[in-house]
PDB file of C-alpha atoms in Angstrom:
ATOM      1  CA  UNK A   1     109.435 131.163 160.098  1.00 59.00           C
ATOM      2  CA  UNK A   2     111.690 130.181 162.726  1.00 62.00           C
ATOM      3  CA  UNK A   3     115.878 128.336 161.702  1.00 67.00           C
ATOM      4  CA  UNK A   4     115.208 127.082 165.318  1.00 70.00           C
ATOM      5  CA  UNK A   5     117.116 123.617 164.947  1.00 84.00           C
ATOM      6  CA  UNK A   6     115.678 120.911 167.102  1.00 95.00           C
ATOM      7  CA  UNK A   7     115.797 116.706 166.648  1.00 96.00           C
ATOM      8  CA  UNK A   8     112.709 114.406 167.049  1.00 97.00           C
ATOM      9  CA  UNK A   9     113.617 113.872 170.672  1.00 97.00           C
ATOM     10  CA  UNK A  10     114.010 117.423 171.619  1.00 97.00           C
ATOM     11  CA  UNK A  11     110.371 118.267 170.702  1.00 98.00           C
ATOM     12  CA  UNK A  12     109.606 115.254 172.288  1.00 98.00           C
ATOM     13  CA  UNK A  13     110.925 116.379 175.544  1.00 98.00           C
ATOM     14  CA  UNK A  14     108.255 119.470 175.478  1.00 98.00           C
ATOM     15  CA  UNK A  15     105.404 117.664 174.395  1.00 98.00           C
ATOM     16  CA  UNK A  16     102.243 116.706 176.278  1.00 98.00           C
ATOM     17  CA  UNK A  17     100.213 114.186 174.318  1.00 98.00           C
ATOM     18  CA  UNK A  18      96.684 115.642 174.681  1.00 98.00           C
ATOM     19  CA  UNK A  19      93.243 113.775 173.844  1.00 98.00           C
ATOM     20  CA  UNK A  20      90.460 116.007 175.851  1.00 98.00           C
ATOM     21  CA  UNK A  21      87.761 115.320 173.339  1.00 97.00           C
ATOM     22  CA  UNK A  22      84.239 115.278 175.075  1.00 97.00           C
ATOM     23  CA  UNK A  23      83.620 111.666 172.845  1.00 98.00           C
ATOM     24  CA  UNK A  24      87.029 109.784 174.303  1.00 98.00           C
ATOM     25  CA  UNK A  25      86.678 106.660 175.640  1.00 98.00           C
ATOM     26  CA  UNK A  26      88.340 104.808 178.061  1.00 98.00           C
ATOM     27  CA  UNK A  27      89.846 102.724 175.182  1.00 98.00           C
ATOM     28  CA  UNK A  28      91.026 106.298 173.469  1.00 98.00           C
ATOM     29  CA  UNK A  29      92.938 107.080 176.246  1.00 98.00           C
ATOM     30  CA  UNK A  30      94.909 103.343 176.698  1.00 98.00           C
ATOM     31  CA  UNK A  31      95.732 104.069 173.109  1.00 98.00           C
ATOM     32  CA  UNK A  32      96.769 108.051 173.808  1.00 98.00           C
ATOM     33  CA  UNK A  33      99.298 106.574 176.535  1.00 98.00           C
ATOM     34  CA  UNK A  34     100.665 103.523 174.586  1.00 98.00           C
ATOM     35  CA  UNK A  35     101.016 105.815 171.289  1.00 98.00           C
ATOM     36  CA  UNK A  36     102.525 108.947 173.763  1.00 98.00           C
ATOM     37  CA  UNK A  37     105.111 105.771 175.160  1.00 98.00           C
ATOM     38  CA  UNK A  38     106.106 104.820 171.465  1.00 97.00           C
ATOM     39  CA  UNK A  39     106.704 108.831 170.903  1.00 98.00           C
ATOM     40  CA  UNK A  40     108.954 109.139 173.224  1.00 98.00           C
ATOM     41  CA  UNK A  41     107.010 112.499 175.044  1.00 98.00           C
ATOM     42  CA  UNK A  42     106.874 113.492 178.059  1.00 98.00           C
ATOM     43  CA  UNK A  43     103.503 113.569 179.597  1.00 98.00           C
ATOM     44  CA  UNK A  44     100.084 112.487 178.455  1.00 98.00           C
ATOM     45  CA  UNK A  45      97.341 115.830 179.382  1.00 98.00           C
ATOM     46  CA  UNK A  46      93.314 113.913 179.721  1.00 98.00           C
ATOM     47  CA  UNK A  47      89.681 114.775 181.178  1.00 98.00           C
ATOM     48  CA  UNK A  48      89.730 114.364 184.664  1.00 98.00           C
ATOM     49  CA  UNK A  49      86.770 111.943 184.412  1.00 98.00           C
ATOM     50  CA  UNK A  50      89.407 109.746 182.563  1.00 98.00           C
ATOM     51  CA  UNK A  51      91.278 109.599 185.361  1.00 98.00           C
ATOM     52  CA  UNK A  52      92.689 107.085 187.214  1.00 98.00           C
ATOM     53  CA  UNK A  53      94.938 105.721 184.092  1.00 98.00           C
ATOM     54  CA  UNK A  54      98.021 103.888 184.414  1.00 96.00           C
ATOM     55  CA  UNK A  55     100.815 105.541 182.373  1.00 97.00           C
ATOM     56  CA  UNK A  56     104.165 104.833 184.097  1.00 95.00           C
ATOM     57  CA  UNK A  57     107.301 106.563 182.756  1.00 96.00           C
ATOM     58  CA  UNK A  58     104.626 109.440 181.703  1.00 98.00           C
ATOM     59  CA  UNK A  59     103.848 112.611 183.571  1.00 98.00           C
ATOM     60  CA  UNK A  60      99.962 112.637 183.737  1.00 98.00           C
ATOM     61  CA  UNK A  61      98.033 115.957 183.157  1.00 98.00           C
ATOM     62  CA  UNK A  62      94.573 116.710 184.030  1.00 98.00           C
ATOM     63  CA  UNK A  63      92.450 119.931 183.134  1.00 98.00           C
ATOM     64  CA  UNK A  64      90.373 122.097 184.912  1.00 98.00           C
ATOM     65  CA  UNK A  65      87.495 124.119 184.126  1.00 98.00           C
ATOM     66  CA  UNK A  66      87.829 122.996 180.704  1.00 98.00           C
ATOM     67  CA  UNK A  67      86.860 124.477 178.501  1.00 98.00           C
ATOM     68  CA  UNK A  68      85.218 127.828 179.425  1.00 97.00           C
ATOM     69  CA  UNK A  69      86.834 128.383 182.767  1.00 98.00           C
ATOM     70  CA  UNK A  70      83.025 129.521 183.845  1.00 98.00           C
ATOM     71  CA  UNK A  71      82.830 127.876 186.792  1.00 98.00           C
ATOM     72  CA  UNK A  72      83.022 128.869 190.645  1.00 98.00           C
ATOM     73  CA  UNK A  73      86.662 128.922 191.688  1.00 98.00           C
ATOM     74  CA  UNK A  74      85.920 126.691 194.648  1.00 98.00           C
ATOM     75  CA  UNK A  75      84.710 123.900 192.008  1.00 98.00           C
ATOM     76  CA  UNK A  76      87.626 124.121 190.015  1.00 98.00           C
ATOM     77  CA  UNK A  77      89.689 124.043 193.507  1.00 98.00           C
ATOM     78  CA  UNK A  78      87.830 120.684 194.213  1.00 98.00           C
ATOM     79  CA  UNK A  79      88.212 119.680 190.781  1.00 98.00           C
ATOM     80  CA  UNK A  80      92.114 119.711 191.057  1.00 98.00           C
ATOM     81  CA  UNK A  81      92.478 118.584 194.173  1.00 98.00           C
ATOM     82  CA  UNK A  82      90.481 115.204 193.416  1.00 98.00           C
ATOM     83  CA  UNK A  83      92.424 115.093 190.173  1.00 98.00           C
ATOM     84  CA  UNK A  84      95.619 115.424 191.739  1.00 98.00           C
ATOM     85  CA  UNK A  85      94.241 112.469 194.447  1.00 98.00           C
ATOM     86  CA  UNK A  86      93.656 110.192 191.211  1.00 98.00           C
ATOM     87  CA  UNK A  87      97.287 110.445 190.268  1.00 98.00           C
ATOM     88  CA  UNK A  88      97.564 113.673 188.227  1.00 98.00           C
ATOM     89  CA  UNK A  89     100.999 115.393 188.655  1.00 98.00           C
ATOM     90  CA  UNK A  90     100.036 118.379 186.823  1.00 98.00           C
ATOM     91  CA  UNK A  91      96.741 120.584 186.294  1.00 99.00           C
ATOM     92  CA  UNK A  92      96.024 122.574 183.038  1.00 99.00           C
ATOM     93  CA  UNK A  93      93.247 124.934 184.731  1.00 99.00           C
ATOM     94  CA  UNK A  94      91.263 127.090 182.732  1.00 98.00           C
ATOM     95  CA  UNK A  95      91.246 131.253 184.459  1.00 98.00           C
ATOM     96  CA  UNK A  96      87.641 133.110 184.205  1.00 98.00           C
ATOM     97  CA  UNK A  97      88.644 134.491 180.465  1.00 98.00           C
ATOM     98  CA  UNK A  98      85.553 136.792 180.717  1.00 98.00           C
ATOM     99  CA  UNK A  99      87.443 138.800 184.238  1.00 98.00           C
ATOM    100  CA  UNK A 100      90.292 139.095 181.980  1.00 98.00           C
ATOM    101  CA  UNK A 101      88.325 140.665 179.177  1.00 98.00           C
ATOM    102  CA  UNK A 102      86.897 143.091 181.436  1.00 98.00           C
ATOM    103  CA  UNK A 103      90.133 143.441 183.547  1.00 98.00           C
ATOM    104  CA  UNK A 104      89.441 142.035 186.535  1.00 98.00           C
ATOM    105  CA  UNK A 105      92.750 140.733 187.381  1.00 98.00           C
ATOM    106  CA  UNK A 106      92.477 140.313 190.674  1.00 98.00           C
ATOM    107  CA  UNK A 107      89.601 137.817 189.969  1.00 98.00           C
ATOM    108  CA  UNK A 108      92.551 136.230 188.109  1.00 98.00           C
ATOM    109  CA  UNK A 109      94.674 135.998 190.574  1.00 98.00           C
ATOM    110  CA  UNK A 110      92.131 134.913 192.921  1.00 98.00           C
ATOM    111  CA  UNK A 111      90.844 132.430 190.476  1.00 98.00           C
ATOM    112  CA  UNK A 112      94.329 131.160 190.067  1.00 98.00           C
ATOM    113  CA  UNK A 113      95.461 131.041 193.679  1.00 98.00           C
ATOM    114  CA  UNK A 114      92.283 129.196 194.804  1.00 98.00           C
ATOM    115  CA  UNK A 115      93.201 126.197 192.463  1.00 98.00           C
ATOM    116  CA  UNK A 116      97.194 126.445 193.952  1.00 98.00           C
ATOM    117  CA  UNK A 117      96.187 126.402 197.279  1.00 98.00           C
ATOM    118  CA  UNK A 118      93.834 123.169 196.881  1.00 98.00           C
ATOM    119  CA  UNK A 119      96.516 120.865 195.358  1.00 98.00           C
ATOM    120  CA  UNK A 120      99.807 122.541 197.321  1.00 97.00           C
ATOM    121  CA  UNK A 121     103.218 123.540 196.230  1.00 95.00           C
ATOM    122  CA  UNK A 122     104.570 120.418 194.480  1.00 96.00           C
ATOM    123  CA  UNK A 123     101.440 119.996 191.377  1.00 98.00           C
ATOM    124  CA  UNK A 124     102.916 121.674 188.582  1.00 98.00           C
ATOM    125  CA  UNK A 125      99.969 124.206 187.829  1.00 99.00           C
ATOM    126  CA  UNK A 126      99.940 125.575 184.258  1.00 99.00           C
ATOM    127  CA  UNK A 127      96.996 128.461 183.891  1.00 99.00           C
ATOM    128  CA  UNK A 128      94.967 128.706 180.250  1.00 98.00           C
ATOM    129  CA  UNK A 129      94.604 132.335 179.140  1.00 98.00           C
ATOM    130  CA  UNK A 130      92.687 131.810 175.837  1.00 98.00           C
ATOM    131  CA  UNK A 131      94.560 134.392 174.234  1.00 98.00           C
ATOM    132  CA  UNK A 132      93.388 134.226 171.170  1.00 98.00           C
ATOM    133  CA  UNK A 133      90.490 135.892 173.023  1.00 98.00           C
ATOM    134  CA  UNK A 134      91.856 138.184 175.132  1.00 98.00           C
ATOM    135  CA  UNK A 135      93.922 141.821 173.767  1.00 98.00           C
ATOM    136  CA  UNK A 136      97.909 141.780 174.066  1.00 98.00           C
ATOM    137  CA  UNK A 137      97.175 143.982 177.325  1.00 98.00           C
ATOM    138  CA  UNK A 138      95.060 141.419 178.667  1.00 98.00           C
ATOM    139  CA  UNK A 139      97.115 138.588 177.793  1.00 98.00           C
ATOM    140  CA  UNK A 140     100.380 140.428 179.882  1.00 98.00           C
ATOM    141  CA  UNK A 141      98.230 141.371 182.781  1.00 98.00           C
ATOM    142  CA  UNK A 142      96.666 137.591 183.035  1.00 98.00           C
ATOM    143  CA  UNK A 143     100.493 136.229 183.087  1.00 98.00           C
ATOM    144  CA  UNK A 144     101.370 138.472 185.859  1.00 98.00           C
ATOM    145  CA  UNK A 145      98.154 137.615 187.687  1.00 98.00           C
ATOM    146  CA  UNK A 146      99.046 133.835 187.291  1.00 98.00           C
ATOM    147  CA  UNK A 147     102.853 134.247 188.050  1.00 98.00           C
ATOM    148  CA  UNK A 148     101.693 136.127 191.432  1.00 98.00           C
ATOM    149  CA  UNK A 149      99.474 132.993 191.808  1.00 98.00           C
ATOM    150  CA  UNK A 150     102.063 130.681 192.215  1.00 98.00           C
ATOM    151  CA  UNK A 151     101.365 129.041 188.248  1.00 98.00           C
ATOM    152  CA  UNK A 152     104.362 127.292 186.921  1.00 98.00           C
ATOM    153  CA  UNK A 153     103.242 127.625 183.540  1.00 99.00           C
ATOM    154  CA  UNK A 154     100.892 130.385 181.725  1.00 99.00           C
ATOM    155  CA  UNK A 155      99.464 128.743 178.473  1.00 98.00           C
ATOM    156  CA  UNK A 156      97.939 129.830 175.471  1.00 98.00           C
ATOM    157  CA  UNK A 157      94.566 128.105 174.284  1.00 98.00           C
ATOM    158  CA  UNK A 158      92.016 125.431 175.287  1.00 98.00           C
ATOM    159  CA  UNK A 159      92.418 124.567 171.403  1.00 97.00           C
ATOM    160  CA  UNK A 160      88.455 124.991 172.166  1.00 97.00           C
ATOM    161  CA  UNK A 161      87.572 128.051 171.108  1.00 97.00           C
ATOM    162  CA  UNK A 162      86.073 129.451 168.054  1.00 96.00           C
ATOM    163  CA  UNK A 163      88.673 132.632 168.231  1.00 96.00           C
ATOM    164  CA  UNK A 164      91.639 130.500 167.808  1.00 97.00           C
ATOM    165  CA  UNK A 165      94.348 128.925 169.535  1.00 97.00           C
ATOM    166  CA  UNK A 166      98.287 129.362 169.885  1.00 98.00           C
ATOM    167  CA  UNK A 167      99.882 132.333 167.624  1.00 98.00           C
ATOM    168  CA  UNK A 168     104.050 132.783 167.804  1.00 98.00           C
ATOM    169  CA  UNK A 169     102.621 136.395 168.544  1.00 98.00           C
ATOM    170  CA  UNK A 170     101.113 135.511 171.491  1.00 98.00           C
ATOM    171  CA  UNK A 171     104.036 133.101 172.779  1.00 98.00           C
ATOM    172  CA  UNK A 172     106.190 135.976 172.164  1.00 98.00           C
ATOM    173  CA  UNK A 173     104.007 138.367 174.437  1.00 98.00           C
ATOM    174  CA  UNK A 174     103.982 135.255 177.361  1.00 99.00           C
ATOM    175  CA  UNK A 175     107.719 134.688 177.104  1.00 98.00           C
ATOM    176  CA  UNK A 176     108.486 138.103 177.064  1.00 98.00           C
ATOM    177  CA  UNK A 177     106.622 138.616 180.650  1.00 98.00           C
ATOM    178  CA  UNK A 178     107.250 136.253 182.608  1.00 98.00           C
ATOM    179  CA  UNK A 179     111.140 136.593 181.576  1.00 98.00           C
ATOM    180  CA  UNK A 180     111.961 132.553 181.902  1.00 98.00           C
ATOM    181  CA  UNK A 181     110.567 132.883 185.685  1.00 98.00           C
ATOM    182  CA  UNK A 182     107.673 130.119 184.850  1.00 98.00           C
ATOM    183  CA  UNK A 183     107.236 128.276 181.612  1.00 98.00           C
ATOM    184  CA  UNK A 184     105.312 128.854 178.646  1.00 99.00           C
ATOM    185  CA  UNK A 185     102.982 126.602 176.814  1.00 99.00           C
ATOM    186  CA  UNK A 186     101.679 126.259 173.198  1.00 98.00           C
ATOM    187  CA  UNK A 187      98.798 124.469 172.456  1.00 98.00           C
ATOM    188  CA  UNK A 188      95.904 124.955 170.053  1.00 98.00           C
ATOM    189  CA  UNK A 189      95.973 124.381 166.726  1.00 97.00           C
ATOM    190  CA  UNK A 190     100.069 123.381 166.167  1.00 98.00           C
ATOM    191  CA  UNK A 191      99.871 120.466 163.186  1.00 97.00           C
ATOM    192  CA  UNK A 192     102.990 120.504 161.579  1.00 97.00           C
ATOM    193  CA  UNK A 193     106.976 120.513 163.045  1.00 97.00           C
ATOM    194  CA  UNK A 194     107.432 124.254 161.824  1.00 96.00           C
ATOM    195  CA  UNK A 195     104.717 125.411 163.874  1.00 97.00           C
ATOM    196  CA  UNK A 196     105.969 123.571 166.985  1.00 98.00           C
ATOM    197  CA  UNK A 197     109.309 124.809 166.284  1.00 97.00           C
ATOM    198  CA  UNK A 198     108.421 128.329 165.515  1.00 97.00           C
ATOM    199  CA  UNK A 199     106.534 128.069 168.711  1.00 98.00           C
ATOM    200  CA  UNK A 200     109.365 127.341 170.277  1.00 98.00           C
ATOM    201  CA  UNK A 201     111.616 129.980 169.028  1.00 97.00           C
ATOM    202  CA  UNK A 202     109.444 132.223 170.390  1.00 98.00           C
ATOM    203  CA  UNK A 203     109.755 131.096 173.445  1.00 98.00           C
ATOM    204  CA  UNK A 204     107.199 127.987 174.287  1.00 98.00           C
ATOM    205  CA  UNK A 205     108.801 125.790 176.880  1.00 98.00           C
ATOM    206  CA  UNK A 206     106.295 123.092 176.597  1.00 98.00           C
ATOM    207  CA  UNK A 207     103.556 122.246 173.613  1.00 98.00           C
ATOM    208  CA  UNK A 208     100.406 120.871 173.886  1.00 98.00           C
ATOM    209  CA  UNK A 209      99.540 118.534 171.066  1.00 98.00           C
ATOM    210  CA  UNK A 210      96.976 115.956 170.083  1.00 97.00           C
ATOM    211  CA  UNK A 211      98.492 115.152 166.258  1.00 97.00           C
ATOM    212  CA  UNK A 212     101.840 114.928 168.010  1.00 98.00           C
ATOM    213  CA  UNK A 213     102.874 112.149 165.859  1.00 98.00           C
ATOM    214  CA  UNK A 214     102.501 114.147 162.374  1.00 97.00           C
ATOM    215  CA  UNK A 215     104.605 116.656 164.067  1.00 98.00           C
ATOM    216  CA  UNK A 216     107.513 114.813 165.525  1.00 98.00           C
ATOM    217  CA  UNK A 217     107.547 113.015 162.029  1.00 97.00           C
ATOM    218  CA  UNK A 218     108.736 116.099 160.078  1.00 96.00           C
ATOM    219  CA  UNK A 219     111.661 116.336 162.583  1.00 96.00           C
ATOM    220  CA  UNK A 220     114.942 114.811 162.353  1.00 94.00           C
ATOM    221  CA  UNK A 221     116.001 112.205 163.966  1.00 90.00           C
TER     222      UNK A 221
END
């Protein structure tokens, strides 16, 4: 358990307000961004079919290849890039978790470097590992992969699948390799404000949450 001592605002600072639910509606997400404005987060993370949405004073975050990452690198490429042209400022793409099982990192990389390359240098590009799928050799190999890539952020989980999302163990492993040279974000499964700050702790530089207000309510002001 982390002594990691952070106010309501602090967290808030990390925090992308996530609703990727295949069910949302359009009327879900104006909700998501007027709830994410009273919160005081930073950016609001959607479907790409959701977007265009108007959320001034919010970063907006799209995925990719969400949830499986099982599709052809030049679709999630296109995918990004008409994201990005609908207003998203970053991408939360999803690598080919099954290369990374079998350690294909170079498919990683490839994967990973397609998607940079279609929506240029100034998208911030954050790179789902799954890694409550993958082995802790897997997991450092597939942050090197998407550090070589160009990613700004490596992150943990989809929150999708049935093997879990974010562990502190797992943050650890991320934060420990790519050494504060790109981000790393949490997301999958954090519910309460002593999982988001032992994520933290351990090294999480942003937090992907969709119960972000039970969270930033067990925080001090």
């Amino acid at each position: 358990m982390s002594d990691v001592a952070l106010t309501r605002s602090q967290v808030a600072d990390l925090v992308d307000h996530t609703l990727l639910k295949p069910e949302a509606t359009t009327d879900d997400v104006t909700a998501l961004i007027a709830e994410a404005r009273s919160l005081g987060v930073l950016a609001v993370c959607v479907s790409p079919s959701m977007l265009p949405v108007k959320a001034p004073g919010l970063v907006t975050a799209a995925v990719v290849g969400f949830p499986s990452g099982k599709h052809h690198s030049l679709v999630k490429g296109a995918e990004a890039r008409l994201a990005v042209d609908q207003g998203a400022q970053e991408i939360d793409m999803v690598i080919d978790i099954g290369a990374a099982v079998a350690g294909d990192f170079n498919a990683v990389l490839a994967d990973v470097l397609t998607v940079r390359e279609a929506v240029g240098d100034h998208t911030v590009l954050k790179v789902i590992l799954e890694t409550a799928a993958l082995s802790d050799e897997a997991i450092v190999e597939a942050c090197r992969a998407a550090e070589r890539a160009g990613a700004n952020f490596v992150k943990t989980s989809t929150g999708f699948h049935p093997a879990g999302g974010a562990t502190v163990e797992a943050v650890r492993l991320m934060a420990q390799t790519v050494g504060g040279r790109i981000g790393v974000k949490a997301s999958g499964g954090i519910r309460t404000a002593q999982a988001a700050l032992d994520m933290i702790a351990a090294g999480a530089t942003r937090l992907g949450l969709s119960g972000t207000r039970a969270v930033l309510d067990g925080l001090p002001d």
